[in-house]
Short mmCIF file of C-alpha atoms in Angstrom, two decimals:
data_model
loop_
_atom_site.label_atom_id
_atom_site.label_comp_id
_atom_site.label_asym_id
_atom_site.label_seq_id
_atom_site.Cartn_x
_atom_site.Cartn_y
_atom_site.Cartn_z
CA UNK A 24 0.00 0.00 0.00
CA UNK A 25 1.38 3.78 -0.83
CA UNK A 26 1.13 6.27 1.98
CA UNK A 27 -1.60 8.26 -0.06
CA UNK A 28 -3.53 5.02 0.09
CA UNK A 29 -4.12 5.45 3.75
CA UNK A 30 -7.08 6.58 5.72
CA UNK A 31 -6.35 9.38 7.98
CA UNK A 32 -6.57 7.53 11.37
CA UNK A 33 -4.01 5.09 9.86
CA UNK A 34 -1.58 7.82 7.97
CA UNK A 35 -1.98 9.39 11.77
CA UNK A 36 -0.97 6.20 13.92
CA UNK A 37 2.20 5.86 11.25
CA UNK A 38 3.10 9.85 11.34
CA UNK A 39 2.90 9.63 15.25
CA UNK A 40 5.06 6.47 15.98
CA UNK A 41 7.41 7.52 13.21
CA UNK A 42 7.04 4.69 10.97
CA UNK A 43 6.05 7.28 8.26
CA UNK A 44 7.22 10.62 8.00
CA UNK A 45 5.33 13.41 7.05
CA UNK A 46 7.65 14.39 4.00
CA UNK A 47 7.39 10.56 2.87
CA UNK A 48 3.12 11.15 2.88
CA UNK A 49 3.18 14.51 1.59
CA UNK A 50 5.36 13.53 -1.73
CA UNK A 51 3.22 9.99 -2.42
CA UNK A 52 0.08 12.27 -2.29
CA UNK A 53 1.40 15.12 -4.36
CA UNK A 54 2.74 12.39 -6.99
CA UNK A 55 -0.72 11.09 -6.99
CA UNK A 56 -1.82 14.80 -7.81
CA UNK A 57 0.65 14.25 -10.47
CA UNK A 58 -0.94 11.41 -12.08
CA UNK A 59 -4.47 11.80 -11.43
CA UNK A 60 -5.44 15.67 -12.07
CA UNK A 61 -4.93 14.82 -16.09
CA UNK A 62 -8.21 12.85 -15.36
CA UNK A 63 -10.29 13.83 -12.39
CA UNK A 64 -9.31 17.67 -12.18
CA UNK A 65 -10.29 17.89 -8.43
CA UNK A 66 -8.25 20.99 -7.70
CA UNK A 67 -8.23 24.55 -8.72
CA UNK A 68 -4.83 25.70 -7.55
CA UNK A 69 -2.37 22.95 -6.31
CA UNK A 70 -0.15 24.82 -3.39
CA UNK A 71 2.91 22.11 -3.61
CA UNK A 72 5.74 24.00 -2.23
CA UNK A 73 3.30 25.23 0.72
CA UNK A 74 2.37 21.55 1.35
CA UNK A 75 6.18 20.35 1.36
CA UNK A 76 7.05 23.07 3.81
CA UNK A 77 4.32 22.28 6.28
CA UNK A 78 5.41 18.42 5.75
CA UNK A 79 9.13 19.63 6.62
CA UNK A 80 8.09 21.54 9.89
CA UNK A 81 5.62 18.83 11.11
CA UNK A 82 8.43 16.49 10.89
CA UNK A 83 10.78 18.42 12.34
CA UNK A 84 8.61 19.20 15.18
CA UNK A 85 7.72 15.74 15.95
CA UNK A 86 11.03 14.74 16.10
CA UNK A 87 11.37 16.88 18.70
CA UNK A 88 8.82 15.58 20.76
CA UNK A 89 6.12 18.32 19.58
CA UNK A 90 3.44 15.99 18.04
CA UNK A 91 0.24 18.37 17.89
CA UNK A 92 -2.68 15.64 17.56
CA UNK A 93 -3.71 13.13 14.70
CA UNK A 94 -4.01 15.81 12.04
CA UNK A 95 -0.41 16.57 12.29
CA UNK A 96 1.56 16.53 9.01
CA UNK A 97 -1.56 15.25 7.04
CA UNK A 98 -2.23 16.41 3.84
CA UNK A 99 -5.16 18.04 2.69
CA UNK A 100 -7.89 19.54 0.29
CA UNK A 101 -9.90 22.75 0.77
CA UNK A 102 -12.64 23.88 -1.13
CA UNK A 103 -12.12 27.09 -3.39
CA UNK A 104 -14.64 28.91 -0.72
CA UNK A 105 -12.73 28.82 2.32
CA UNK A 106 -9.82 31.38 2.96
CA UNK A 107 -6.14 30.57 3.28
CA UNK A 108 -4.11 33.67 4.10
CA UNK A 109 -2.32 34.71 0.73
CA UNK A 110 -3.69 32.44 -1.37
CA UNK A 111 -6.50 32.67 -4.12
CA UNK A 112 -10.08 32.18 -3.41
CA UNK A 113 -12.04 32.17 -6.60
CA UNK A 114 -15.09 30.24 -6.02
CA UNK A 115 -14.44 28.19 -8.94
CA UNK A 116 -15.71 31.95 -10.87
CA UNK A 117 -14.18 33.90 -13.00
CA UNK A 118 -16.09 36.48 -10.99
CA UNK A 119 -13.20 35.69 -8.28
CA UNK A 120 -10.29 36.09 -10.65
CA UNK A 121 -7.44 37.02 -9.02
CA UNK A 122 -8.76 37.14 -5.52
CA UNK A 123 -6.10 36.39 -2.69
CA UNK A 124 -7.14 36.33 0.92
CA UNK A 125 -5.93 38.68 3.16
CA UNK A 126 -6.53 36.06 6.45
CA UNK A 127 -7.12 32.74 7.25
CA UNK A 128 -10.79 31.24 7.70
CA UNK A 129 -11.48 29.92 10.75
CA UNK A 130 -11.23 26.36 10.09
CA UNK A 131 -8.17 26.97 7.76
CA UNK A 132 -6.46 28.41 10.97
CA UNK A 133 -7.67 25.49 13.06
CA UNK A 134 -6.41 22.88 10.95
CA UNK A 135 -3.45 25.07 10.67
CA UNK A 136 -2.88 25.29 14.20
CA UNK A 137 -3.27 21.09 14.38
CA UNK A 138 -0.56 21.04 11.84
CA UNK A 139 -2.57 19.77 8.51
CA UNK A 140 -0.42 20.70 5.57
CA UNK A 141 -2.35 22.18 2.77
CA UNK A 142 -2.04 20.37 -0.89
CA UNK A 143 -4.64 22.60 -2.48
CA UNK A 144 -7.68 24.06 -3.26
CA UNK A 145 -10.60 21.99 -4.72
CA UNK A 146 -13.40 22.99 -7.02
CA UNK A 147 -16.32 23.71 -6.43
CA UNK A 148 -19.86 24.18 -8.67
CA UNK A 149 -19.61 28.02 -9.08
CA UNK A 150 -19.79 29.55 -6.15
CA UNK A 151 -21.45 26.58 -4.97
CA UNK A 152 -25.27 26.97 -6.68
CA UNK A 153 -25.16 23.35 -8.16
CA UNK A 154 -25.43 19.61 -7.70
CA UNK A 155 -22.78 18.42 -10.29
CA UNK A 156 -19.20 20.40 -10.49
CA UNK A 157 -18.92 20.01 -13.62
CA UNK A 158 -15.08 21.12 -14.40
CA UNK A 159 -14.66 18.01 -11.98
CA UNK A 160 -14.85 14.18 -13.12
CA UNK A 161 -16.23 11.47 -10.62
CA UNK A 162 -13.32 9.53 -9.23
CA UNK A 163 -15.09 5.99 -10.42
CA UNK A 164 -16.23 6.83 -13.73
CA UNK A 165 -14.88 9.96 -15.51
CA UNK A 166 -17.73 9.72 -18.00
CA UNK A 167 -20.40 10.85 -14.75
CA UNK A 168 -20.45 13.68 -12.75
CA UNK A 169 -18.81 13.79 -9.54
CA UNK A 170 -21.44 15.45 -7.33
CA UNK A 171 -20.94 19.26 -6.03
CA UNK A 172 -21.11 21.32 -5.09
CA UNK A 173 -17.95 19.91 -3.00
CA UNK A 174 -16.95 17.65 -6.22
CA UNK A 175 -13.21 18.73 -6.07
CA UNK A 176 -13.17 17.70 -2.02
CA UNK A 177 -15.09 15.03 -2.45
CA UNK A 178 -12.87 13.22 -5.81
CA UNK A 179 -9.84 14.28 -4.15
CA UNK A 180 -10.08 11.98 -1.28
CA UNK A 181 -11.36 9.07 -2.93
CA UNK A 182 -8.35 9.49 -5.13
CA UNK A 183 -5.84 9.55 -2.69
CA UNK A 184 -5.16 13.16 -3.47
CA UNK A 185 -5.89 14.41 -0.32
CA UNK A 186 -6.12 12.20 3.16
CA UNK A 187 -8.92 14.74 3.94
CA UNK A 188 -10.48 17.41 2.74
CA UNK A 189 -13.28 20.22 3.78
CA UNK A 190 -16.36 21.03 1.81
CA UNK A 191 -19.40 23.41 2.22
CA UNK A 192 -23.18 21.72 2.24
CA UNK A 193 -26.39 24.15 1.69
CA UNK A 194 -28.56 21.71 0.22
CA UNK A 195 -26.07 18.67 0.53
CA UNK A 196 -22.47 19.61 -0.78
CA UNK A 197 -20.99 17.29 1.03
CA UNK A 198 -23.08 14.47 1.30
CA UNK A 199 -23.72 14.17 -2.42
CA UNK A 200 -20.54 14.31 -3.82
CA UNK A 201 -19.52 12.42 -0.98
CA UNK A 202 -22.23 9.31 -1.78
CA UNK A 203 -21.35 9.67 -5.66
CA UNK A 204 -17.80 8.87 -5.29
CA UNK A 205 -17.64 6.40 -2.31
CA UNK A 206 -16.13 8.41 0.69
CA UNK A 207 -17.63 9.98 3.79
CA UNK A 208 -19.11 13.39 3.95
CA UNK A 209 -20.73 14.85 7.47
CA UNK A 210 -22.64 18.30 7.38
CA UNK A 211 -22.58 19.13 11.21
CA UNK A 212 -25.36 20.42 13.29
CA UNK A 213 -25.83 24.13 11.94
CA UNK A 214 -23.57 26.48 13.86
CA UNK A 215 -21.27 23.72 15.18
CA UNK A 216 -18.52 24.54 12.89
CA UNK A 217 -17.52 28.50 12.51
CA UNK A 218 -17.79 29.89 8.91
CA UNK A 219 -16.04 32.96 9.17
CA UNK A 220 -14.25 33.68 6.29
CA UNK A 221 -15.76 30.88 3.85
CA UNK A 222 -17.68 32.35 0.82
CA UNK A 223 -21.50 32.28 1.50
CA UNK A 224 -24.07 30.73 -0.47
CA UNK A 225 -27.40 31.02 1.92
CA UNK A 226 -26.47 32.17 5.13
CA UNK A 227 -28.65 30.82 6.90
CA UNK A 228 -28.32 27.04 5.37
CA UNK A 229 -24.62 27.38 4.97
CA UNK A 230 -22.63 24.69 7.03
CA UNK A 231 -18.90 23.76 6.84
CA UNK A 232 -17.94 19.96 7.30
CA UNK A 233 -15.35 16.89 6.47
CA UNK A 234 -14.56 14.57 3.70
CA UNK A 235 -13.16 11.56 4.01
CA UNK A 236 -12.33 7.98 3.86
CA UNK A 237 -13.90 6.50 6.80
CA UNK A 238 -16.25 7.35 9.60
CA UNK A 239 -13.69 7.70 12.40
CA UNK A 240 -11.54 10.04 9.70
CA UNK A 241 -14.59 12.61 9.74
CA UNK A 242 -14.65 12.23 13.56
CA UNK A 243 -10.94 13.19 14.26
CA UNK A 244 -11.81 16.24 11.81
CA UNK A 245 -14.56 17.40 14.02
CA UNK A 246 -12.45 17.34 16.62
CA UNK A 247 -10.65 20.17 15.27
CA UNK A 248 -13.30 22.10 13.90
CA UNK A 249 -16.08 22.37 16.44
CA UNK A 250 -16.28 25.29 18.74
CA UNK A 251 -17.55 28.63 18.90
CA UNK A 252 -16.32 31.75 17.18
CA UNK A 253 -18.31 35.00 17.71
CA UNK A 254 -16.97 36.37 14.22
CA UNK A 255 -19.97 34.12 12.86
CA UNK A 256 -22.85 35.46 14.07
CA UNK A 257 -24.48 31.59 13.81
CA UNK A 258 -21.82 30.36 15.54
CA UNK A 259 -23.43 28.29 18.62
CA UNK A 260 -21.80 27.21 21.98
CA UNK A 261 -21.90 23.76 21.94
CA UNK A 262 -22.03 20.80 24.76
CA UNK A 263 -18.03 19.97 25.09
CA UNK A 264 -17.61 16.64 23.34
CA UNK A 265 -14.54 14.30 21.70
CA UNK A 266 -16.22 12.62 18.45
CA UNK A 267 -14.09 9.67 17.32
CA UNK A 268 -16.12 6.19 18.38
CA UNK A 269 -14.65 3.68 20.04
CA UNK A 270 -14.56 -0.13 18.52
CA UNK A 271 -17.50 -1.54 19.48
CA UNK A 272 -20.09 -2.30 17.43
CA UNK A 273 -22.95 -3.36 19.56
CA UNK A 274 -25.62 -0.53 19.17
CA UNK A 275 -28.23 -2.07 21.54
CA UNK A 276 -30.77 0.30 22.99
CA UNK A 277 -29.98 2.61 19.86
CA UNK A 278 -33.62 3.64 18.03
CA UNK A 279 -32.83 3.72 13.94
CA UNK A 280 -36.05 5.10 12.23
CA UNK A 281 -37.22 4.19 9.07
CA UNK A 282 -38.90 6.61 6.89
CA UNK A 283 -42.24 5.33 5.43
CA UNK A 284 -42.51 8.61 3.45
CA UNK A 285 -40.23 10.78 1.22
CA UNK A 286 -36.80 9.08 1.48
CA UNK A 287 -37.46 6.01 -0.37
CA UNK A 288 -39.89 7.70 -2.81
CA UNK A 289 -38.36 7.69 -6.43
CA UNK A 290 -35.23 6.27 -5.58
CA UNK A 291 -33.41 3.94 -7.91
CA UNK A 292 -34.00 0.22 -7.33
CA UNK A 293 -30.43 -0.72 -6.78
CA UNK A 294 -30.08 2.36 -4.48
CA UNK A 295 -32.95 1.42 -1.89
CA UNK A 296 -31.91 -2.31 -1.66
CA UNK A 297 -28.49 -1.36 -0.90
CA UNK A 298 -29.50 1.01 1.54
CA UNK A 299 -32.16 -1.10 3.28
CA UNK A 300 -29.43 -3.84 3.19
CA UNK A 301 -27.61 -1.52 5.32
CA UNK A 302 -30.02 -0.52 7.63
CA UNK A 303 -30.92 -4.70 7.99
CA UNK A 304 -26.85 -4.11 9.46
CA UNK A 305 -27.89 -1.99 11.65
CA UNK A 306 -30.44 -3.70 13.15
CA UNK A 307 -28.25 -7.00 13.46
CA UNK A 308 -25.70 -4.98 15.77
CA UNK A 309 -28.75 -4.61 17.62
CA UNK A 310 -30.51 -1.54 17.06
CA UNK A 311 -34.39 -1.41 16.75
CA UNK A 312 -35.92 -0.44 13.94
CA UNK A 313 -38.71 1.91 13.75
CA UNK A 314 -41.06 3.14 11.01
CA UNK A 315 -41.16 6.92 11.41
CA UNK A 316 -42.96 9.26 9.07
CA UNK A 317 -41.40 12.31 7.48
CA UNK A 318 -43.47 15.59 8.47
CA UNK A 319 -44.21 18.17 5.92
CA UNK A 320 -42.50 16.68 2.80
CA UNK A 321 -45.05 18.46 0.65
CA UNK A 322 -43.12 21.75 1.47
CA UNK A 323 -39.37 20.43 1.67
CA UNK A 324 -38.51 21.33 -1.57
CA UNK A 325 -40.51 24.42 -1.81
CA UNK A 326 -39.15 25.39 1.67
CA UNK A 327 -35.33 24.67 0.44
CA UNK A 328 -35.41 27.26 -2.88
CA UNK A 329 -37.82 29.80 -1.05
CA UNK A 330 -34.77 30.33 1.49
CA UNK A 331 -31.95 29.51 -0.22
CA UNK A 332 -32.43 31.85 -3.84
CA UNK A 333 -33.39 35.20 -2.50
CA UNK A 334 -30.29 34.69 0.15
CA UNK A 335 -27.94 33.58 -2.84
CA UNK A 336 -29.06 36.76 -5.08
CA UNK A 337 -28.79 39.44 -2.43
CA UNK A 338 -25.04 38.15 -1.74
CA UNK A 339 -24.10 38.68 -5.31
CA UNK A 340 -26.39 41.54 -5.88
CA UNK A 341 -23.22 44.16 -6.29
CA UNK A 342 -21.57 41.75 -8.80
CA UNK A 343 -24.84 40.13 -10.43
CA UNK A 344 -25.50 44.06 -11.57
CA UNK A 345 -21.49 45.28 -12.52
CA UNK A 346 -20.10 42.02 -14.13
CA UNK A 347 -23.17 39.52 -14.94
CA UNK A 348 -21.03 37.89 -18.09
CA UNK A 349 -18.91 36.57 -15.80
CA UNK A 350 -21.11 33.76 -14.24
CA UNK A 351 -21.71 30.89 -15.67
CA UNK A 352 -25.04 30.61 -17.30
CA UNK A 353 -26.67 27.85 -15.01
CA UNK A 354 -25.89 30.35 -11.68
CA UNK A 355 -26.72 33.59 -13.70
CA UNK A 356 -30.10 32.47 -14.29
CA UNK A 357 -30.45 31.28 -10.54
CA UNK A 358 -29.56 34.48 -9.43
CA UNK A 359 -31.77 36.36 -11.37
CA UNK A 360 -34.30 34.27 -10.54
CA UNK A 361 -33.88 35.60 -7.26
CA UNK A 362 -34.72 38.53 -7.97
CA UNK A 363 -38.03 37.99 -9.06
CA UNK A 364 -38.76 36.10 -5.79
CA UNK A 365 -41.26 38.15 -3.44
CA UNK A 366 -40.45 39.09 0.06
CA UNK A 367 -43.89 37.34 1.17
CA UNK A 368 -42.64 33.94 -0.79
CA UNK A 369 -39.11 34.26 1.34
CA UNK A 370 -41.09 35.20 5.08
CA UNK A 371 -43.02 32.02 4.14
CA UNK A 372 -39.91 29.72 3.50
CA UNK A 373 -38.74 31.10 7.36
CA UNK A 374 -42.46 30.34 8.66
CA UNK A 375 -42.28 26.66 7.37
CA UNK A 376 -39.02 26.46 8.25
CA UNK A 377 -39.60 27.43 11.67
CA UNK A 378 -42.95 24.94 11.36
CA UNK A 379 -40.32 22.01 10.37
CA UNK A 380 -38.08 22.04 13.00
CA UNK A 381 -40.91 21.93 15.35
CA UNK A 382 -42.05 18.88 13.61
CA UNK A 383 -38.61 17.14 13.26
CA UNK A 384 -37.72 17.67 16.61
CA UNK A 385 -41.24 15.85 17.71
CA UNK A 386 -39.80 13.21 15.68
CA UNK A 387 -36.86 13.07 17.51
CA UNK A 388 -38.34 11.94 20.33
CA UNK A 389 -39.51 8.45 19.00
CA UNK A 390 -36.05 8.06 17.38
CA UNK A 391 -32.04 8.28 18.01
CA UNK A 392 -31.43 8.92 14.34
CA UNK A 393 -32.93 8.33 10.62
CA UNK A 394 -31.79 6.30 7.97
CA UNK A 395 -32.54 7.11 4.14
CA UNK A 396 -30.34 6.89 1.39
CA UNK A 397 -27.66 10.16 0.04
CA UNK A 398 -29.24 10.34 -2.98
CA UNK A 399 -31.93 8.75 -5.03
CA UNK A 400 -29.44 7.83 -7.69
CA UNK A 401 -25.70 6.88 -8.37
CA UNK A 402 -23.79 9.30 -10.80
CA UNK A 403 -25.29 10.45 -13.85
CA UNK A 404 -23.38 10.80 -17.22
CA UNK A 405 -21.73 14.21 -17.60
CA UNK A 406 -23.92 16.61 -19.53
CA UNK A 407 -27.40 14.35 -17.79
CA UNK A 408 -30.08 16.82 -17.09
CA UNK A 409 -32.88 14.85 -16.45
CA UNK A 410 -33.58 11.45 -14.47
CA UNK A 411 -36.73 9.39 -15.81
CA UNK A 412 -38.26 7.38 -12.87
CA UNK A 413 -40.30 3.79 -13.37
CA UNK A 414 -43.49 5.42 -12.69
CA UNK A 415 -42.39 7.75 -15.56
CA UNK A 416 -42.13 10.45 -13.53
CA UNK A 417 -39.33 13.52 -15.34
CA UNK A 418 -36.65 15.14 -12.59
CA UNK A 419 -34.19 17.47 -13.18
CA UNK A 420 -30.53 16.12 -11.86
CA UNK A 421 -30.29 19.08 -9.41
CA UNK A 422 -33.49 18.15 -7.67
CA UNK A 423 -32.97 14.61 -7.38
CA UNK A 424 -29.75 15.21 -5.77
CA UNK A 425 -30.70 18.06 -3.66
CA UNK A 426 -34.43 15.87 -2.54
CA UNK A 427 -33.07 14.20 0.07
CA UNK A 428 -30.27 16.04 1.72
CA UNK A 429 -31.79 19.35 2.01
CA UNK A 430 -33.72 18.19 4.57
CA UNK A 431 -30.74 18.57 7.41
CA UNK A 432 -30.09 22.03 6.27
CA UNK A 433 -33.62 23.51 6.92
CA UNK A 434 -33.90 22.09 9.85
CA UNK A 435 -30.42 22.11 10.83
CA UNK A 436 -29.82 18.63 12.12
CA UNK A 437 -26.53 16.51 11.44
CA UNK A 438 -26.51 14.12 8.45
CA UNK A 439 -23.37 11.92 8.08
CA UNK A 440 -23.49 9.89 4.56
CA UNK A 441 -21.34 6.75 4.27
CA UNK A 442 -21.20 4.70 1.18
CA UNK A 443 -22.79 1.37 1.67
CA UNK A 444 -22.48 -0.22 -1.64
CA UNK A 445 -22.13 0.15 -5.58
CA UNK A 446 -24.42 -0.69 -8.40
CA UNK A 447 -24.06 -3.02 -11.32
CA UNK A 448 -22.22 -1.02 -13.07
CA UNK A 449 -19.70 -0.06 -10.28
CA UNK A 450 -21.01 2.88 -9.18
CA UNK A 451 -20.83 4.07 -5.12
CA UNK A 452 -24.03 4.10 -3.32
CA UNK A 453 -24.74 6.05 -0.18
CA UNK A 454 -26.70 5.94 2.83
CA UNK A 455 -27.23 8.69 4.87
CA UNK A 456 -28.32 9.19 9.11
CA UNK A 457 -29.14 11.89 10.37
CA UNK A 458 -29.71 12.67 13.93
CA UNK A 459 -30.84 15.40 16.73
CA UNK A 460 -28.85 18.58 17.02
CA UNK A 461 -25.35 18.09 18.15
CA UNK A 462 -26.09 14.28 18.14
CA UNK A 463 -22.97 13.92 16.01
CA UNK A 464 -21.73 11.38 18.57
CA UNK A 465 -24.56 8.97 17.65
CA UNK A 466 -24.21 9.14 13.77
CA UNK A 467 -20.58 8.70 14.04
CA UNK A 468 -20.97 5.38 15.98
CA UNK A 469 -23.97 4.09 14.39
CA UNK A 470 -21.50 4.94 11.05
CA UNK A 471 -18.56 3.46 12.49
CA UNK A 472 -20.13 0.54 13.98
CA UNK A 473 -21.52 -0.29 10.05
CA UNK A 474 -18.50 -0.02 8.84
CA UNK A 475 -16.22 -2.06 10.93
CA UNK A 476 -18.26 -5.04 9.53
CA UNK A 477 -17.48 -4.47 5.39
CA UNK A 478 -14.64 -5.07 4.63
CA UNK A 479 -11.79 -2.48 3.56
CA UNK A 480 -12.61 -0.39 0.35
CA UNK A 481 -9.92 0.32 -1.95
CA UNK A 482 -9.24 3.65 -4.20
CA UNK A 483 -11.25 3.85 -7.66
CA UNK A 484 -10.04 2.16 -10.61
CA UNK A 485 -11.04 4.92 -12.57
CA UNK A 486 -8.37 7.29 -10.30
#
């Protein structure tokens, strides 16, 4: 196995008993840059000599006894939203051309300050208004589309290009690209994780969270991330907690629901058995099942765009009106759109909103978590835009991808997506669990717990 092979948890154990140094991980992962970008194109900007130089000081530091934590001397990906001090932030937008930050993010500075050394930045769908990133190429099939709008995060881990990386999830960023390419995405309770100085798409649905390979990976990433910071007014103050499970895998006493409604409507056939196949899992480490229904799915979707594209337009109002030619088409047109919206249709979006959460969190109460599948379907071909259901039913790609994860950012509740299979054709499938607010710990060892009984995945062919 190559060092850019290894999970995170594993590259950690070998960095910290120095039977892998973090020079040796940093140059396998930036040859495997070498050889896969040609392909998969996961990054924007490619910071190599930064990345070498935080390898260098990470290993000088441990050999003197100065090991920081398990992110120390670990290479990794950052999507083109989030701010590194001095170096460009474009949004995947020519609207950003030329853009350097002047500071740090705060979850830059965090990982920073745990010693993570920065290979790059990773594309995103233009400033992050789409479902598909489509400069990016899906690590398993370069043909299909590799998910967004945290595509570039999401490819670059499964490729071994990164050992993690950070995306950004308003309607499921990182749990889509994340199912479509076999890796683990988490979206964190809202307000767990500061977004200070990361690009906004809908303020109040914006959320910053991990990639990577495994379960325990995203948990040793929390770890860094979490905790207040006033400079984001959503910022919340959160119950003190370590997240990486321990080993065992007996989840007795732990309620999974089952949604009878929404989750498994028009969802590919290969999808649902994989996912119920999953959840069977589940229930033979000994969870109990329970059949829970969805509240309010009628106004989900309705609920999602009503907040989501008036917030979108009035952050890009100054540019939407100087230097419109500059966005791509598919965002232009969404951000016109917003302008059109009434204020009445946006206050309503907040009322059901507000109506939702009150609903989910009655839900709650029956339940520990939910488990649904990522997405209704694998990855489309690049250049898909529709999906044709057996009942005939015609869906845009965007709101097939976005149906089922942008529940969790209405009402603000955790979702952690693992992959939990593949199609016929190779493809990853996803299941996701979602959970009360700050119930990370639960959906990280319900996740962990599932996956200490498949067996170890390997990187794409197609990578």
């Amino acid at each position: 196995m190559q060092p850019y092979e290894l999970t995170l948890s594993a590259a950690a154990d070998a960095v910290r008993t120095r039977r892998l140094s973090p020079v040796e991980l940093v140059d396998s992962v930036l040859d495997r840059v070498g050889q896969a970008e040609p392909r998969l194109q996961a990054y924007v900007t490619v910071t190599a000599e930064h990345t070498r130089r935080a390898a260098r000081a990470a290993e000088n530091d441990i050999a003197a006894g100065r090991h920081r934590g398990p992110l120390h001397g670990i290479p990794m990906g950052l999507k083109d939203l989030i701010d590194v001090a001095g170096i460009a932030t474009s949004a995947s937008s020519r609207v950003r051309a030329g853009h350097r930050a002047e500071a740090s993010s705060t979850v830059a500075a965090r990982l920073e300050a745990a010693g993570a050394a920065l290979v790059g930045k990773t594309h995103t769908h233009e400033f992050a208004y789409g479902l598909t990133t489509p400069q990016t190429s899906n690590a398993w099939d370069t043909g299909r589309v590799a998910g967004g709008s945290s595509g570039g995060s999401a490819v670059a881990v499964a490729a071994g290009t990164a050992t993690f990386a950070l995306g950004t999830d308003t309607g499921g960023s990182i749990r889509v690209p994340a199912a479509l390419n076999g890796v683990v995405g988490l979206k964190p309770t809202y307000g767990l994780v500061p977004r200070h100085g990361v690009t906004s798409l809908s303020w109040s649905l914006d959320h910053v969270g991990p990639i990577t390979r495994t379960v325990e990976d995203a948990a040793l990433v929390l770890d860094t991330l979490a905790g207040h910071d006033p400079r984001d007014p959503a910022s919340l103050t959160a119950p003190a907690a370590r997240y990486r499970p321990d080993a065992d895998t007996d989840l007795s006493g732990l309620r999974v629901g089952v949604p009878r409604t929404y989750y498994f409507d028009r969802v590919d056939p290969e999808v649902e058995a994989a996912v119920r196949g999953a959840i069977d899992r589940l229930e033979e480490l000994g969870a109990r099942l329970v059949e829970v229904e969805i509240p309010m799915t009628r106004y989900i979707q309705a609920t999602q765009w009503g907040l989501m594209v008036p917030e979108a337009t009035a952050y890009h109002e100054r540019t939407l009106r100087t230097v419109p030619e500059l966005y791509q088409a598919d965002v232009r047109i969404l951000l016109e759109a917003g302008e059109l919206m009434p204020a009445g249709d946006y206050l309503r979006a907040q009322r059901a909103r507000t109506l939702m959460r009150r609903e989910w969190a009655a839900m709650f109460r029956e339940v520990d978590l939910i488990a649904a599948p990522s997405v209704p379907a694998t990855a489309v071909r690049a250049g898909q835009e529709t999906i044709t259901w057996a009942d005939g039913t015609v869906e845009g790609v965007s709101d097939a991808y976005v149906r089922l994860s942008s529940p969790a950012n209405i009402t603000g509740v955790p979702s952690l997506s693992l992959p939990v299979g593949h199609d016929t054709t190779g493809l990853p499938i996803g299941m996701q669990l979602l959970g009360r607010p700050f119930g990370e710990r639960v959906l990280l060892r319900a996740g962990h717990a599932y996956e200490q009984t498949r067996p170890a995945r390997g990187l794409p062919q197609a990578a």
